[in-house]
PDB file of C-alpha atoms in Angstrom:
ATOM      1  CA  UNK A   1      15.784 -19.680  14.739  1.00  0.00           C
ATOM      2  CA  UNK A   2      13.249 -17.136  14.186  1.00  0.00           C
ATOM      3  CA  UNK A   3      10.286 -18.978  15.259  1.00  0.00           C
ATOM      4  CA  UNK A   4      12.285 -19.316  19.016  1.00  0.00           C
ATOM      5  CA  UNK A   5      11.945 -15.611  19.060  1.00  0.00           C
ATOM      6  CA  UNK A   6       9.160 -13.355  20.958  1.00  0.00           C
ATOM      7  CA  UNK A   7       6.668 -11.816  18.497  1.00  0.00           C
ATOM      8  CA  UNK A   8       8.322  -8.444  19.114  1.00  0.00           C
ATOM      9  CA  UNK A   9      11.475  -9.873  18.116  1.00  0.00           C
ATOM     10  CA  UNK A  10      10.410 -11.332  15.033  1.00  0.00           C
ATOM     11  CA  UNK A  11       8.797  -8.324  14.368  1.00  0.00           C
ATOM     12  CA  UNK A  12      11.860  -6.175  14.634  1.00  0.00           C
ATOM     13  CA  UNK A  13      14.382  -8.839  13.227  1.00  0.00           C
ATOM     14  CA  UNK A  14      11.923  -8.980   9.893  1.00  0.00           C
ATOM     15  CA  UNK A  15      11.327  -5.260   9.428  1.00  0.00           C
ATOM     16  CA  UNK A  16      15.179  -4.824   9.785  1.00  0.00           C
ATOM     17  CA  UNK A  17      15.021  -7.328   6.771  1.00  0.00           C
ATOM     18  CA  UNK A  18      12.822  -6.103   5.281  1.00  0.00           C
ATOM     19  CA  UNK A  19      13.902  -2.423   5.090  1.00  0.00           C
ATOM     20  CA  UNK A  20      17.672  -3.380   4.640  1.00  0.00           C
ATOM     21  CA  UNK A  21      16.827  -5.033   1.067  1.00  0.00           C
ATOM     22  CA  UNK A  22      14.378  -2.320   0.163  1.00  0.00           C
ATOM     23  CA  UNK A  23      16.920   0.320   0.324  1.00  0.00           C
ATOM     24  CA  UNK A  24      19.497  -1.650  -1.305  1.00  0.00           C
ATOM     25  CA  UNK A  25      16.901  -2.466  -3.985  1.00  0.00           C
ATOM     26  CA  UNK A  26      15.819   1.100  -4.376  1.00  0.00           C
ATOM     27  CA  UNK A  27      19.151   2.969  -4.586  1.00  0.00           C
ATOM     28  CA  UNK A  28      21.249   0.248  -6.193  1.00  0.00           C
ATOM     29  CA  UNK A  29      19.387  -2.024  -8.084  1.00  0.00           C
ATOM     30  CA  UNK A  30      19.207  -1.411 -12.016  1.00  0.00           C
ATOM     31  CA  UNK A  31      15.512  -0.267 -13.752  1.00  0.00           C
ATOM     32  CA  UNK A  32      15.348  -4.142 -14.902  1.00  0.00           C
ATOM     33  CA  UNK A  33      16.360  -5.443 -11.296  1.00  0.00           C
ATOM     34  CA  UNK A  34      13.763  -2.787  -9.654  1.00  0.00           C
ATOM     35  CA  UNK A  35      10.851  -3.980 -11.926  1.00  0.00           C
ATOM     36  CA  UNK A  36      11.226  -7.589 -11.223  1.00  0.00           C
ATOM     37  CA  UNK A  37      11.338  -7.062  -7.676  1.00  0.00           C
ATOM     38  CA  UNK A  38       8.511  -5.521  -8.109  1.00  0.00           C
ATOM     39  CA  UNK A  39       6.833  -8.553  -9.625  1.00  0.00           C
ATOM     40  CA  UNK A  40       7.909 -10.943  -6.912  1.00  0.00           C
ATOM     41  CA  UNK A  41       5.922  -8.545  -4.636  1.00  0.00           C
ATOM     42  CA  UNK A  42       2.892  -8.630  -6.874  1.00  0.00           C
ATOM     43  CA  UNK A  43       3.146 -12.636  -7.202  1.00  0.00           C
ATOM     44  CA  UNK A  44       3.476 -12.915  -3.373  1.00  0.00           C
ATOM     45  CA  UNK A  45       0.759 -10.114  -2.449  1.00  0.00           C
ATOM     46  CA  UNK A  46      -2.110 -11.599  -5.244  1.00  0.00           C
ATOM     47  CA  UNK A  47      -1.257 -15.075  -4.181  1.00  0.00           C
ATOM     48  CA  UNK A  48      -2.501 -14.048  -0.469  1.00  0.00           C
ATOM     49  CA  UNK A  49      -5.458 -11.879  -2.327  1.00  0.00           C
ATOM     50  CA  UNK A  50      -6.349 -14.858  -4.392  1.00  0.00           C
ATOM     51  CA  UNK A  51      -6.446 -16.949  -0.936  1.00  0.00           C
ATOM     52  CA  UNK A  52      -8.580 -14.726   1.093  1.00  0.00           C
ATOM     53  CA  UNK A  53     -11.460 -15.010  -1.578  1.00  0.00           C
ATOM     54  CA  UNK A  54     -11.960 -18.390  -1.144  1.00  0.00           C
ATOM     55  CA  UNK A  55      -9.865 -19.910  -3.684  1.00  0.00           C
ATOM     56  CA  UNK A  56      -8.169 -23.377  -3.490  1.00  0.00           C
ATOM     57  CA  UNK A  57      -4.044 -23.066  -3.670  1.00  0.00           C
ATOM     58  CA  UNK A  58      -3.572 -24.097  -6.918  1.00  0.00           C
ATOM     59  CA  UNK A  59      -5.861 -21.432  -8.293  1.00  0.00           C
ATOM     60  CA  UNK A  60      -4.481 -19.377  -6.099  1.00  0.00           C
ATOM     61  CA  UNK A  61      -0.820 -19.922  -7.606  1.00  0.00           C
ATOM     62  CA  UNK A  62      -2.455 -19.337 -11.321  1.00  0.00           C
ATOM     63  CA  UNK A  63      -4.102 -16.051 -10.276  1.00  0.00           C
ATOM     64  CA  UNK A  64      -0.950 -15.190  -8.967  1.00  0.00           C
ATOM     65  CA  UNK A  65       1.109 -15.823 -12.259  1.00  0.00           C
ATOM     66  CA  UNK A  66      -1.790 -14.244 -14.122  1.00  0.00           C
ATOM     67  CA  UNK A  67      -1.504 -11.098 -11.776  1.00  0.00           C
ATOM     68  CA  UNK A  68       2.274 -10.916 -12.372  1.00  0.00           C
ATOM     69  CA  UNK A  69       1.571 -11.440 -16.357  1.00  0.00           C
ATOM     70  CA  UNK A  70      -0.184  -8.347 -16.295  1.00  0.00           C
ATOM     71  CA  UNK A  71       1.864  -6.190 -14.278  1.00  0.00           C
ATOM     72  CA  UNK A  72       4.747  -7.169 -16.608  1.00  0.00           C
ATOM     73  CA  UNK A  73       2.544  -7.023 -19.784  1.00  0.00           C
ATOM     74  CA  UNK A  74       1.510  -3.672 -18.807  1.00  0.00           C
ATOM     75  CA  UNK A  75       4.850  -2.314 -18.348  1.00  0.00           C
ATOM     76  CA  UNK A  76       6.799  -3.468 -21.247  1.00  0.00           C
ATOM     77  CA  UNK A  77       3.478  -2.243 -23.647  1.00  0.00           C
ATOM     78  CA  UNK A  78       3.617   1.009 -22.279  1.00  0.00           C
ATOM     79  CA  UNK A  79       7.267   1.135 -22.205  1.00  0.00           C
ATOM     80  CA  UNK A  80       7.275   2.745 -18.932  1.00  0.00           C
ATOM     81  CA  UNK A  81       8.933   6.117 -19.713  1.00  0.00           C
ATOM     82  CA  UNK A  82       8.680   9.861 -17.808  1.00  0.00           C
ATOM     83  CA  UNK A  83       7.995  11.151 -20.975  1.00  0.00           C
ATOM     84  CA  UNK A  84       4.203  11.053 -20.826  1.00  0.00           C
ATOM     85  CA  UNK A  85       3.535   8.418 -18.470  1.00  0.00           C
ATOM     86  CA  UNK A  86      -0.037   9.492 -17.600  1.00  0.00           C
ATOM     87  CA  UNK A  87      -1.074  10.033 -20.785  1.00  0.00           C
ATOM     88  CA  UNK A  88      -0.765   6.252 -21.935  1.00  0.00           C
ATOM     89  CA  UNK A  89      -2.237   3.017 -20.591  1.00  0.00           C
ATOM     90  CA  UNK A  90       0.170   3.651 -17.586  1.00  0.00           C
ATOM     91  CA  UNK A  91      -2.324   6.423 -16.610  1.00  0.00           C
ATOM     92  CA  UNK A  92      -5.331   4.745 -17.563  1.00  0.00           C
ATOM     93  CA  UNK A  93      -4.379   1.970 -15.160  1.00  0.00           C
ATOM     94  CA  UNK A  94      -3.695   4.478 -12.209  1.00  0.00           C
ATOM     95  CA  UNK A  95      -6.707   6.239 -12.748  1.00  0.00           C
ATOM     96  CA  UNK A  96      -8.801   3.378 -12.972  1.00  0.00           C
ATOM     97  CA  UNK A  97      -6.875   2.547  -9.132  1.00  0.00           C
ATOM     98  CA  UNK A  98      -7.657   5.462  -7.874  1.00  0.00           C
ATOM     99  CA  UNK A  99     -11.492   5.741  -8.957  1.00  0.00           C
ATOM    100  CA  UNK A 100     -11.502   2.315  -7.123  1.00  0.00           C
ATOM    101  CA  UNK A 101     -10.401   3.480  -3.711  1.00  0.00           C
ATOM    102  CA  UNK A 102     -12.532   6.384  -4.268  1.00  0.00           C
ATOM    103  CA  UNK A 103     -15.845   4.852  -5.001  1.00  0.00           C
ATOM    104  CA  UNK A 104     -15.426   0.918  -4.686  1.00  0.00           C
ATOM    105  CA  UNK A 105     -13.773   0.784  -1.376  1.00  0.00           C
ATOM    106  CA  UNK A 106     -15.524   3.942   0.725  1.00  0.00           C
ATOM    107  CA  UNK A 107     -19.148   2.247  -0.169  1.00  0.00           C
ATOM    108  CA  UNK A 108     -17.934  -1.072   0.871  1.00  0.00           C
ATOM    109  CA  UNK A 109     -16.625   0.006   3.922  1.00  0.00           C
ATOM    110  CA  UNK A 110     -19.796   1.841   4.808  1.00  0.00           C
ATOM    111  CA  UNK A 111     -22.567  -0.480   3.539  1.00  0.00           C
ATOM    112  CA  UNK A 112     -20.289  -3.869   5.033  1.00  0.00           C
ATOM    113  CA  UNK A 113     -21.159  -5.088   1.845  1.00  0.00           C
ATOM    114  CA  UNK A 114     -19.447  -8.472   1.645  1.00  0.00           C
ATOM    115  CA  UNK A 115     -18.683  -9.892  -2.076  1.00  0.00           C
ATOM    116  CA  UNK A 116     -19.477 -13.462  -2.625  1.00  0.00           C
ATOM    117  CA  UNK A 117     -17.865 -14.014  -6.340  1.00  0.00           C
ATOM    118  CA  UNK A 118     -14.645 -15.298  -6.554  1.00  0.00           C
ATOM    119  CA  UNK A 119     -14.317 -13.599  -9.820  1.00  0.00           C
ATOM    120  CA  UNK A 120     -15.327 -10.265  -8.792  1.00  0.00           C
ATOM    121  CA  UNK A 121     -12.444 -11.166  -5.709  1.00  0.00           C
ATOM    122  CA  UNK A 122     -10.071 -11.643  -8.520  1.00  0.00           C
ATOM    123  CA  UNK A 123     -10.897  -8.647 -10.370  1.00  0.00           C
ATOM    124  CA  UNK A 124     -10.680  -6.650  -7.455  1.00  0.00           C
ATOM    125  CA  UNK A 125      -6.912  -8.223  -6.722  1.00  0.00           C
ATOM    126  CA  UNK A 126      -5.943  -6.568 -10.023  1.00  0.00           C
ATOM    127  CA  UNK A 127      -6.939  -2.866  -9.235  1.00  0.00           C
ATOM    128  CA  UNK A 128      -5.273  -3.254  -5.843  1.00  0.00           C
ATOM    129  CA  UNK A 129      -2.223  -4.773  -7.347  1.00  0.00           C
ATOM    130  CA  UNK A 130      -1.719  -2.873 -10.831  1.00  0.00           C
ATOM    131  CA  UNK A 131      -1.798   0.775 -10.165  1.00  0.00           C
ATOM    132  CA  UNK A 132       0.283   0.180  -6.856  1.00  0.00           C
ATOM    133  CA  UNK A 133       3.055  -1.665  -8.633  1.00  0.00           C
ATOM    134  CA  UNK A 134       3.184   0.866 -11.842  1.00  0.00           C
ATOM    135  CA  UNK A 135       3.081   3.596  -9.614  1.00  0.00           C
ATOM    136  CA  UNK A 136       6.127   2.307  -7.717  1.00  0.00           C
ATOM    137  CA  UNK A 137       7.925   2.028 -10.838  1.00  0.00           C
ATOM    138  CA  UNK A 138       7.513   5.167 -11.966  1.00  0.00           C
ATOM    139  CA  UNK A 139       7.899   6.715  -8.832  1.00  0.00           C
ATOM    140  CA  UNK A 140      11.156   5.108  -8.205  1.00  0.00           C
ATOM    141  CA  UNK A 141      12.511   6.256 -11.972  1.00  0.00           C
ATOM    142  CA  UNK A 142      11.245   9.862 -11.266  1.00  0.00           C
ATOM    143  CA  UNK A 143      13.733   9.713  -7.814  1.00  0.00           C
ATOM    144  CA  UNK A 144      14.175   7.366  -5.410  1.00  0.00           C
ATOM    145  CA  UNK A 145      14.555   9.391  -2.203  1.00  0.00           C
ATOM    146  CA  UNK A 146      11.434  10.859  -3.398  1.00  0.00           C
ATOM    147  CA  UNK A 147       9.948   7.319  -3.413  1.00  0.00           C
ATOM    148  CA  UNK A 148      11.218   6.336  -0.266  1.00  0.00           C
ATOM    149  CA  UNK A 149      10.441   9.674   1.598  1.00  0.00           C
ATOM    150  CA  UNK A 150       6.233   8.887   0.727  1.00  0.00           C
ATOM    151  CA  UNK A 151       6.323   5.266   1.270  1.00  0.00           C
ATOM    152  CA  UNK A 152       7.337   6.390   4.883  1.00  0.00           C
ATOM    153  CA  UNK A 153       4.591   8.865   4.952  1.00  0.00           C
ATOM    154  CA  UNK A 154       2.364   5.533   5.308  1.00  0.00           C
ATOM    155  CA  UNK A 155       4.678   4.157   8.310  1.00  0.00           C
ATOM    156  CA  UNK A 156       4.915   7.370  10.169  1.00  0.00           C
ATOM    157  CA  UNK A 157       1.022   7.448   9.870  1.00  0.00           C
ATOM    158  CA  UNK A 158       1.124   3.675  10.974  1.00  0.00           C
ATOM    159  CA  UNK A 159       3.567   4.436  13.848  1.00  0.00           C
ATOM    160  CA  UNK A 160       2.040   7.458  14.924  1.00  0.00           C
ATOM    161  CA  UNK A 161      -1.465   6.054  14.975  1.00  0.00           C
ATOM    162  CA  UNK A 162      -0.241   2.680  17.133  1.00  0.00           C
ATOM    163  CA  UNK A 163       1.091   4.698  19.770  1.00  0.00           C
ATOM    164  CA  UNK A 164      -1.594   7.280  20.372  1.00  0.00           C
ATOM    165  CA  UNK A 165      -3.933   5.110  19.919  1.00  0.00           C
ATOM    166  CA  UNK A 166      -2.336   2.675  22.444  1.00  0.00           C
ATOM    167  CA  UNK A 167      -1.731   5.496  24.850  1.00  0.00           C
ATOM    168  CA  UNK A 168      -5.171   7.665  24.662  1.00  0.00           C
ATOM    169  CA  UNK A 169      -7.480   5.351  22.677  1.00  0.00           C
ATOM    170  CA  UNK A 170     -11.152   5.142  23.789  1.00  0.00           C
ATOM    171  CA  UNK A 171     -13.302   5.753  20.633  1.00  0.00           C
ATOM    172  CA  UNK A 172     -13.338   2.411  18.119  1.00  0.00           C
ATOM    173  CA  UNK A 173     -12.997   4.350  14.940  1.00  0.00           C
ATOM    174  CA  UNK A 174     -14.535   0.774  12.986  1.00  0.00           C
ATOM    175  CA  UNK A 175     -15.445  -1.752  15.375  1.00  0.00           C
ATOM    176  CA  UNK A 176     -16.858  -4.023  12.706  1.00  0.00           C
ATOM    177  CA  UNK A 177     -14.062  -4.199  10.653  1.00  0.00           C
ATOM    178  CA  UNK A 178     -11.058  -3.228  12.936  1.00  0.00           C
ATOM    179  CA  UNK A 179     -11.744  -2.953  16.271  1.00  0.00           C
ATOM    180  CA  UNK A 180      -7.911  -2.314  17.391  1.00  0.00           C
ATOM    181  CA  UNK A 181      -8.091   1.103  15.432  1.00  0.00           C
ATOM    182  CA  UNK A 182      -9.765   4.284  17.439  1.00  0.00           C
ATOM    183  CA  UNK A 183     -10.212   7.938  16.774  1.00  0.00           C
ATOM    184  CA  UNK A 184      -7.688   9.234  18.619  1.00  0.00           C
ATOM    185  CA  UNK A 185      -5.005   7.245  16.686  1.00  0.00           C
ATOM    186  CA  UNK A 186      -6.461   8.177  13.667  1.00  0.00           C
ATOM    187  CA  UNK A 187      -6.021  12.252  14.906  1.00  0.00           C
ATOM    188  CA  UNK A 188      -2.431  10.482  15.677  1.00  0.00           C
ATOM    189  CA  UNK A 189      -1.767   9.668  12.239  1.00  0.00           C
ATOM    190  CA  UNK A 190      -2.825  13.302  10.999  1.00  0.00           C
ATOM    191  CA  UNK A 191      -0.332  14.926  14.025  1.00  0.00           C
ATOM    192  CA  UNK A 192       2.487  12.924  13.455  1.00  0.00           C
ATOM    193  CA  UNK A 193       2.084  13.420   8.914  1.00  0.00           C
ATOM    194  CA  UNK A 194       1.917  17.003   9.462  1.00  0.00           C
ATOM    195  CA  UNK A 195       4.973  16.803  11.566  1.00  0.00           C
ATOM    196  CA  UNK A 196       6.910  14.935   8.528  1.00  0.00           C
ATOM    197  CA  UNK A 197       4.802  17.229   5.824  1.00  0.00           C
ATOM    198  CA  UNK A 198       7.230  20.153   7.830  1.00  0.00           C
ATOM    199  CA  UNK A 199      10.330  17.839   8.103  1.00  0.00           C
ATOM    200  CA  UNK A 200      10.391  16.963   4.167  1.00  0.00           C
ATOM    201  CA  UNK A 201       9.300  20.533   3.285  1.00  0.00           C
ATOM    202  CA  UNK A 202      12.437  22.082   5.082  1.00  0.00           C
ATOM    203  CA  UNK A 203      14.771  19.107   3.467  1.00  0.00           C
ATOM    204  CA  UNK A 204      12.895  20.346   0.032  1.00  0.00           C
ATOM    205  CA  UNK A 205      11.904  17.111  -0.607  1.00  0.00           C
ATOM    206  CA  UNK A 206       8.714  18.503  -2.166  1.00  0.00           C
ATOM    207  CA  UNK A 207       7.899  19.122  -6.104  1.00  0.00           C
ATOM    208  CA  UNK A 208       9.456  22.461  -7.322  1.00  0.00           C
ATOM    209  CA  UNK A 209       6.660  24.856  -6.947  1.00  0.00           C
ATOM    210  CA  UNK A 210       4.796  23.118  -4.371  1.00  0.00           C
ATOM    211  CA  UNK A 211       3.710  25.750  -1.600  1.00  0.00           C
ATOM    212  CA  UNK A 212       3.651  24.198   2.076  1.00  0.00           C
ATOM    213  CA  UNK A 213      -0.194  24.227   2.504  1.00  0.00           C
ATOM    214  CA  UNK A 214      -0.523  22.334  -0.741  1.00  0.00           C
ATOM    215  CA  UNK A 215       1.501  19.890   0.156  1.00  0.00           C
ATOM    216  CA  UNK A 216       0.740  19.586   3.706  1.00  0.00           C
ATOM    217  CA  UNK A 217      -3.125  19.356   2.626  1.00  0.00           C
ATOM    218  CA  UNK A 218      -2.328  16.349  -0.124  1.00  0.00           C
ATOM    219  CA  UNK A 219       0.129  14.191   2.873  1.00  0.00           C
ATOM    220  CA  UNK A 220      -2.761  14.553   4.892  1.00  0.00           C
ATOM    221  CA  UNK A 221      -5.046  13.430   2.055  1.00  0.00           C
ATOM    222  CA  UNK A 222      -2.892  10.461   1.587  1.00  0.00           C
ATOM    223  CA  UNK A 223      -3.260   9.685   5.389  1.00  0.00           C
ATOM    224  CA  UNK A 224      -6.984   8.995   4.993  1.00  0.00           C
ATOM    225  CA  UNK A 225      -6.148   6.499   2.172  1.00  0.00           C
ATOM    226  CA  UNK A 226      -3.607   4.844   4.053  1.00  0.00           C
ATOM    227  CA  UNK A 227      -6.416   4.474   6.700  1.00  0.00           C
ATOM    228  CA  UNK A 228      -8.644   3.549   4.273  1.00  0.00           C
ATOM    229  CA  UNK A 229      -6.571   0.763   2.521  1.00  0.00           C
ATOM    230  CA  UNK A 230      -5.432  -0.401   5.793  1.00  0.00           C
ATOM    231  CA  UNK A 231      -9.329  -0.827   6.523  1.00  0.00           C
ATOM    232  CA  UNK A 232     -10.017  -2.606   3.516  1.00  0.00           C
ATOM    233  CA  UNK A 233      -7.501  -5.056   4.194  1.00  0.00           C
ATOM    234  CA  UNK A 234      -8.938  -5.827   7.361  1.00  0.00           C
ATOM    235  CA  UNK A 235     -12.212  -5.545   5.859  1.00  0.00           C
ATOM    236  CA  UNK A 236     -11.181  -8.744   3.237  1.00  0.00           C
ATOM    237  CA  UNK A 237      -9.504 -10.510   5.580  1.00  0.00           C
ATOM    238  CA  UNK A 238     -12.792 -10.497   8.435  1.00  0.00           C
ATOM    239  CA  UNK A 239     -14.376 -11.811   5.207  1.00  0.00           C
ATOM    240  CA  UNK A 240     -11.928 -14.598   4.894  1.00  0.00           C
ATOM    241  CA  UNK A 241     -12.318 -15.152   8.712  1.00  0.00           C
ATOM    242  CA  UNK A 242      -8.950 -14.903   8.872  1.00  0.00           C
ATOM    243  CA  UNK A 243      -6.146 -12.146  11.122  1.00  0.00           C
ATOM    244  CA  UNK A 244      -3.537 -12.397   9.251  1.00  0.00           C
ATOM    245  CA  UNK A 245      -3.003 -12.392   5.254  1.00  0.00           C
ATOM    246  CA  UNK A 246      -0.451 -14.744   5.217  1.00  0.00           C
ATOM    247  CA  UNK A 247       2.045 -16.115   7.126  1.00  0.00           C
ATOM    248  CA  UNK A 248       5.262 -15.226   4.869  1.00  0.00           C
ATOM    249  CA  UNK A 249       6.652 -12.441   6.891  1.00  0.00           C
ATOM    250  CA  UNK A 250       7.535 -13.844  10.689  1.00  0.00           C
ATOM    251  CA  UNK A 251       5.790 -11.487  13.372  1.00  0.00           C
ATOM    252  CA  UNK A 252       4.275  -9.365  10.390  1.00  0.00           C
ATOM    253  CA  UNK A 253       1.732 -11.923   8.624  1.00  0.00           C
ATOM    254  CA  UNK A 254       1.613 -11.918   4.765  1.00  0.00           C
ATOM    255  CA  UNK A 255       2.747  -9.434   2.171  1.00  0.00           C
ATOM    256  CA  UNK A 256      -0.126  -7.870   1.586  1.00  0.00           C
ATOM    257  CA  UNK A 257      -0.384  -7.078   5.606  1.00  0.00           C
ATOM    258  CA  UNK A 258       2.881  -4.533   5.085  1.00  0.00           C
ATOM    259  CA  UNK A 259       1.031  -3.211   1.632  1.00  0.00           C
ATOM    260  CA  UNK A 260      -1.822  -2.876   2.459  1.00  0.00           C
ATOM    261  CA  UNK A 261      -2.053   1.359   2.802  1.00  0.00           C
ATOM    262  CA  UNK A 262       0.373   1.793   0.393  1.00  0.00           C
ATOM    263  CA  UNK A 263      -1.956   0.354  -2.267  1.00  0.00           C
ATOM    264  CA  UNK A 264      -4.156   3.151  -1.766  1.00  0.00           C
ATOM    265  CA  UNK A 265      -1.888   5.643  -1.698  1.00  0.00           C
ATOM    266  CA  UNK A 266       0.739   5.374  -4.557  1.00  0.00           C
ATOM    267  CA  UNK A 267      -1.339   5.284  -7.288  1.00  0.00           C
ATOM    268  CA  UNK A 268      -2.957   8.544  -6.224  1.00  0.00           C
ATOM    269  CA  UNK A 269       0.631   9.839  -5.159  1.00  0.00           C
ATOM    270  CA  UNK A 270       1.662   8.871  -9.206  1.00  0.00           C
ATOM    271  CA  UNK A 271      -1.023  10.646 -10.750  1.00  0.00           C
ATOM    272  CA  UNK A 272       0.013  14.212  -8.656  1.00  0.00           C
ATOM    273  CA  UNK A 273       3.598  13.862  -8.471  1.00  0.00           C
ATOM    274  CA  UNK A 274       4.013  12.825 -12.181  1.00  0.00           C
ATOM    275  CA  UNK A 275       2.319  15.539 -13.364  1.00  0.00           C
ATOM    276  CA  UNK A 276       4.191  17.775 -11.928  1.00  0.00           C
ATOM    277  CA  UNK A 277       7.809  16.595 -13.314  1.00  0.00           C
TER     278      UNK A 277
END
C-alpha cells in the first residue's frame, strides 16, 4: 500500500507513524523498555553506518550487534542514574563524543577527507552512536518533556532551513558535500530556532536559573551542531556513493537519515542540561 503512494504522501505517513511511536514510548514506556527501544535504533543505525563503510551484509549485522552490545554494556555498568551521571563512564563517553564533533568532524568536512579504513569507519560509528544513545536515556530519565522539546529543536531548524532555502536559497552552503543546502537556509534555521527559544522560555522549559540570553546562545550553538551532523552524514553517503543511508523508512531513507542531526546535538545537550540539575 505504502509503495503505491507518492513520495510526499509516504514521507507524511512515515513521519506520522514515527512521531506517534516516539510519543508513546517517550511518555508511557517504563525505563527498561525505553532503553531497549534505543538499543533497536542503535542496531539499525549501526548496520546502516557499517554498510556505508563498505562492509558486506553479514559483517554489517555483526558490527551492528557489537554497537548494540556496547551500548547495553555501558548502560548497565554505569547504572545510568542521575546521581552523578557525568562523572562516570557515561560522562566520559559523551565527552569523547563531544570532542569528536568539535575536532574530527569539522576537520573532515573542511579538508574533504575520505577515510578509507573500514576499521576506522567502525570506530567512528561508535563515537556517533554511543554518546547519542546514552544521552537519550539520561535526558529522558531527567524529563521526557524537556527531551522532546530539545529534539524538536532539530526538527524546527530542519524545517525552517528547508522552507527558507527552497524559497530564497541562492548561495550554496557546502556544494561539495550537500548541494541542496544553502546559506539562506542556514539563516532560516537560526531564525526559526530563535523564535522557538522564545516559546520554550515563555513556557518555562529551560533549566532553572538559566537566563534567556544564555538559553538562546546555547540553542543557536546546538543549531550549528545540527547542521554539522547533517553535513557529516551527507559526506559519509557521498563517500559511499549513495543517496540515502538505507530504505527502511518509506520517503525518508534510512534510520541514520532521520537521526543525523541528533547525533551531533544530544551529547552536548546532555553535558549541559544534566550538569545543571
